[in-house]
Structures are given as C-alpha cells and as structure tokens.
Coordinates of C-alpha atoms in Angstrom, one line a residue:
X1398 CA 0.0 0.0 0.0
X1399 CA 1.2 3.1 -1.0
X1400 CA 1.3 6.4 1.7
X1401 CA -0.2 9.7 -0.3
X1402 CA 2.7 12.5 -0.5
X1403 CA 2.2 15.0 2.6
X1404 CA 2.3 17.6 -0.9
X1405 CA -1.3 17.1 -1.3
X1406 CA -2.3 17.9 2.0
X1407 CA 0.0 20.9 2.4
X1408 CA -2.2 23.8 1.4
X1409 CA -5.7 21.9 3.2
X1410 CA -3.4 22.0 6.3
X1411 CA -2.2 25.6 6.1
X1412 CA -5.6 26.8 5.4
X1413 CA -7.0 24.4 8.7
X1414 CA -4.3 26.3 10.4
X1415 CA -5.1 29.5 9.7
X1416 CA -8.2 29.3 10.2
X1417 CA -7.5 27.5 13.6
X1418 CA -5.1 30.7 14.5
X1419 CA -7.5 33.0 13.7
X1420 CA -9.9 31.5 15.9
X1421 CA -7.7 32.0 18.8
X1422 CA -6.8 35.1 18.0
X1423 CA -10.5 36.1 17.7
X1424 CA -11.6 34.0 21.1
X1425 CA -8.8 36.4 22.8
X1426 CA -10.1 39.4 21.3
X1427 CA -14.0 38.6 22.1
X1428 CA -12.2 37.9 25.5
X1429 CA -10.5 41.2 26.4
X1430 CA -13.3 43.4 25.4
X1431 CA -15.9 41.2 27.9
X1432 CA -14.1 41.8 30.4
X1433 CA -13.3 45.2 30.0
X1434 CA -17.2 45.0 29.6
X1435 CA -17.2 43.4 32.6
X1436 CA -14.8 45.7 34.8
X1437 CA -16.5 48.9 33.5
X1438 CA -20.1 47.5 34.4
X1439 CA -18.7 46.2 38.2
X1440 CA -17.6 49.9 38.5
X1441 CA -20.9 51.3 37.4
X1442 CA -22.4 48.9 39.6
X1443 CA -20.8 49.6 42.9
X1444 CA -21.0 53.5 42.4
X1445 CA -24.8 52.8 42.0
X1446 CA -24.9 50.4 45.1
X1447 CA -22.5 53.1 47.1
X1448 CA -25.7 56.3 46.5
X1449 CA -28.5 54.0 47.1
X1450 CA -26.7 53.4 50.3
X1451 CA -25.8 57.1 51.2
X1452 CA -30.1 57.7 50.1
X1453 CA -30.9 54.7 52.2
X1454 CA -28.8 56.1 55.0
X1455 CA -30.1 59.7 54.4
X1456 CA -33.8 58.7 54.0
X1457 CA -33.5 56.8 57.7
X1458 CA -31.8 59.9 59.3
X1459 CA -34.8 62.1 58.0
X1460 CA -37.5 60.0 59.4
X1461 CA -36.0 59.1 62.4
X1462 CA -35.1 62.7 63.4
X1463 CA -37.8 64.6 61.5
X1464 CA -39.1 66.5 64.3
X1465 CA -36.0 68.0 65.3
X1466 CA -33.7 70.4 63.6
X1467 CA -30.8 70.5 65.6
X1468 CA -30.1 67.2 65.8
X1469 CA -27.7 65.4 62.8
X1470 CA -30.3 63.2 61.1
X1471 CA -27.3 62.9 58.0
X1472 CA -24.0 62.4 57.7
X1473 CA -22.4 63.3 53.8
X1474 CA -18.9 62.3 52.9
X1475 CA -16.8 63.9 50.1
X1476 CA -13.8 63.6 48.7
X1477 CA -11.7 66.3 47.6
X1478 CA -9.0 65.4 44.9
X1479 CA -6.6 67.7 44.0
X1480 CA -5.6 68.7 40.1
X1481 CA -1.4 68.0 40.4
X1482 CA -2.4 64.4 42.1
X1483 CA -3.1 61.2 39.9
X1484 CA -7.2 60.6 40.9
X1485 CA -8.2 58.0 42.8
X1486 CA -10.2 55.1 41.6
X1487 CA -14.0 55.0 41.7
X1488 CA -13.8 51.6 43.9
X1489 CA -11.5 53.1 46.3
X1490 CA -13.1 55.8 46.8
X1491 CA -16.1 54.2 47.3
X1492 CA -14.6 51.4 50.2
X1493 CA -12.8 55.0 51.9
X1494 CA -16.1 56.7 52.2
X1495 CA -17.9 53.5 53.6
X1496 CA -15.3 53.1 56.3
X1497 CA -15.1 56.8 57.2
X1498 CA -19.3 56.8 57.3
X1499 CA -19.0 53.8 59.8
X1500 CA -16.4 55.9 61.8
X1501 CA -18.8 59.1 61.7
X1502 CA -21.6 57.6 62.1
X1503 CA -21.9 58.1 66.0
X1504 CA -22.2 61.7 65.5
X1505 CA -26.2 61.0 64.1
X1506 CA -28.6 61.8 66.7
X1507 CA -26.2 64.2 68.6
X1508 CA -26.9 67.6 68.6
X1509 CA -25.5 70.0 66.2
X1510 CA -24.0 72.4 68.5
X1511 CA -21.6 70.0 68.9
X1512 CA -20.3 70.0 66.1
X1513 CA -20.8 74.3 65.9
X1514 CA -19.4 75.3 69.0
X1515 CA -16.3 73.3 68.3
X1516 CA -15.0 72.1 65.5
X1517 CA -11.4 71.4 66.8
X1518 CA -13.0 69.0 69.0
X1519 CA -14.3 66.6 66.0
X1520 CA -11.3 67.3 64.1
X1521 CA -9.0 66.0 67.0
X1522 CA -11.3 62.9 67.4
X1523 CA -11.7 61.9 63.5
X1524 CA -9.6 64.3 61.8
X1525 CA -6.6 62.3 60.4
X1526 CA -6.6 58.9 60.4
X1527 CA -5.1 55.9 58.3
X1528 CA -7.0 52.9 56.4
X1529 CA -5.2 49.8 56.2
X1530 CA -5.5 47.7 53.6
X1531 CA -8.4 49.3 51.2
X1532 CA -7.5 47.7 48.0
X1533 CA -4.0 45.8 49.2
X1534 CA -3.2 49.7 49.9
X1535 CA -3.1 52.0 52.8
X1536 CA -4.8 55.3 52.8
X1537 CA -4.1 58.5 55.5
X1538 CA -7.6 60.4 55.1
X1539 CA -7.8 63.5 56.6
X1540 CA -10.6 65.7 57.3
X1541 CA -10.0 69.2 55.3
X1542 CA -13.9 71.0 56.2
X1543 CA -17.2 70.4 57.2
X1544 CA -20.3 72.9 57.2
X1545 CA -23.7 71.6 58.5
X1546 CA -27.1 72.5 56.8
X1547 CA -30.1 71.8 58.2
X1548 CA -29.0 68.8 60.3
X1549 CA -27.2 67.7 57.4
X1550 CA -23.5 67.4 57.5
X1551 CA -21.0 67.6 54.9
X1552 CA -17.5 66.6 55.3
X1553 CA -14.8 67.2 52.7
X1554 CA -11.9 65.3 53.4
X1555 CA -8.3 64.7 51.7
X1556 CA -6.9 61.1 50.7
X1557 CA -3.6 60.3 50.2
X1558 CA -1.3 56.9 49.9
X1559 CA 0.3 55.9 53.4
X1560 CA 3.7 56.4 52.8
X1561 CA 5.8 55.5 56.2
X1562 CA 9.2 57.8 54.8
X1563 CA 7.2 60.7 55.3

C-alpha cells in the first residue's frame, strides 16, 4: 500500500491552520473586550450600590429625626481630589467613604451644636486617620472641612497613599 505524498495535504493543512489561529486570535479578542465589559459594568455597579446606600442612610436619618432640627439626622462624605495628584479610583473611593461613614456615624442623633461650638474637638477625634489595607493599599484620610445644613452634615476630606518615609 502506497502512503499519499504529505504535498497534497499541504495547502488543506495551512488553510486548517489558519483558520484554527485566527480562531484563537478572535476567542482572545471577544475575550478582552468582555471583560473590560465586565470591569467597567462592576464599576458602574458599585457607584450605584455606594448612593443608594448614602439615600438609604439619608432617608433613615430624616424620618428618624424629623421633628428635630438641631439634631444630625445625615451624615455626607466627600472627597476632595486635587488637580497636580493622579485621581483616585471610583472603587477606592467608594470602600474609603464607607469606612469613614462607619467611623462618623456616631455623631447621628447628637446635637449639632456639637459639632458648631467646636469644631477642633471633632477634628481632633476623627480628623486624620489611616486605612489599612483598602484595596492591598493604605490610605491617610484626613478631614479638610465640614459645614452643616439643616441637620445635614458635609465633610470634605483629603486622601492620600500611606507612605511610612514621610
């Protein structure tokens, strides 16, 4: 029995191969720009999450303390960024303002003039302070200003990356 010369086979094979290549090459595209999808939609997704808990949070406050208007029925945490500084990640500054609303939160139901007649006083308690370990990073988050409206305050606070030379 005679074996077939591989020459007839040659161009089948390369075109099989190509097309085999190219449908790894295309698998790894269709790949990369799902998950990009993906990434960009978990971002969306956790902003979303992160104001429908600051609404859920401010919607309790209001009914809970709705008779009063000098108590602090809402605590509002913002993050102040400056232009020379590379910007912070939507995620981690979601996580910092979640852990400093957990640390601020025992100031709701306290009256405001606590918060009016000193200011110093909060600042000392809460105002610099490091987070360890908020994305496999650490994070000094300082407390820059806070005005009160209504019951409502606002803090506006500085974050930078822990750096232990300085």
């Amino acid at each position: 029995m005679r074996v077939p010369s591989i020459a007839r086979f040659l161009k089948y094979m390369q075109a099989i191969a190509l097309i085999v290549s190219g449908m790894i090459i295309g698998a790894a595209a269709h790949m990369i720009i799902y998950q990009h999808n993906m990434q960009e939609m978990f971002k969306i997704n956790e902003t979303i999450r992160q104001e429908n808990k600051d609404l859920l949070s401010k919607i309790e406050g209001l009914e809970k303390y709705k008779d009063s208007n000098t108590v602090i029925h809402s605590i509002i945490i913002k993050i102040h960024e400056d232009k020379d500084e590379k910007p912070l990640d939507d995620l981690i500054k979601n996580d910092i303002k979640n852990e400093v609303s957990e640390d601020l939160k025992v100031l709701k139901g306290k009256q405001v003039s606590i918060i009016y007649k000193d200011p110093d006083y909060v600042k000392q308690l809460y105002g610099r302070k490091t987070y360890i370990n908020v994305h496999e990073k650490d994070y000094v988050v300082e407390i820059q200003y806070m005005y009160i409206v209504y019951g409502e305050v606002t803090f506006w606070i500085s974050v930078e990356e822990f750096n232990p030379e300085s």
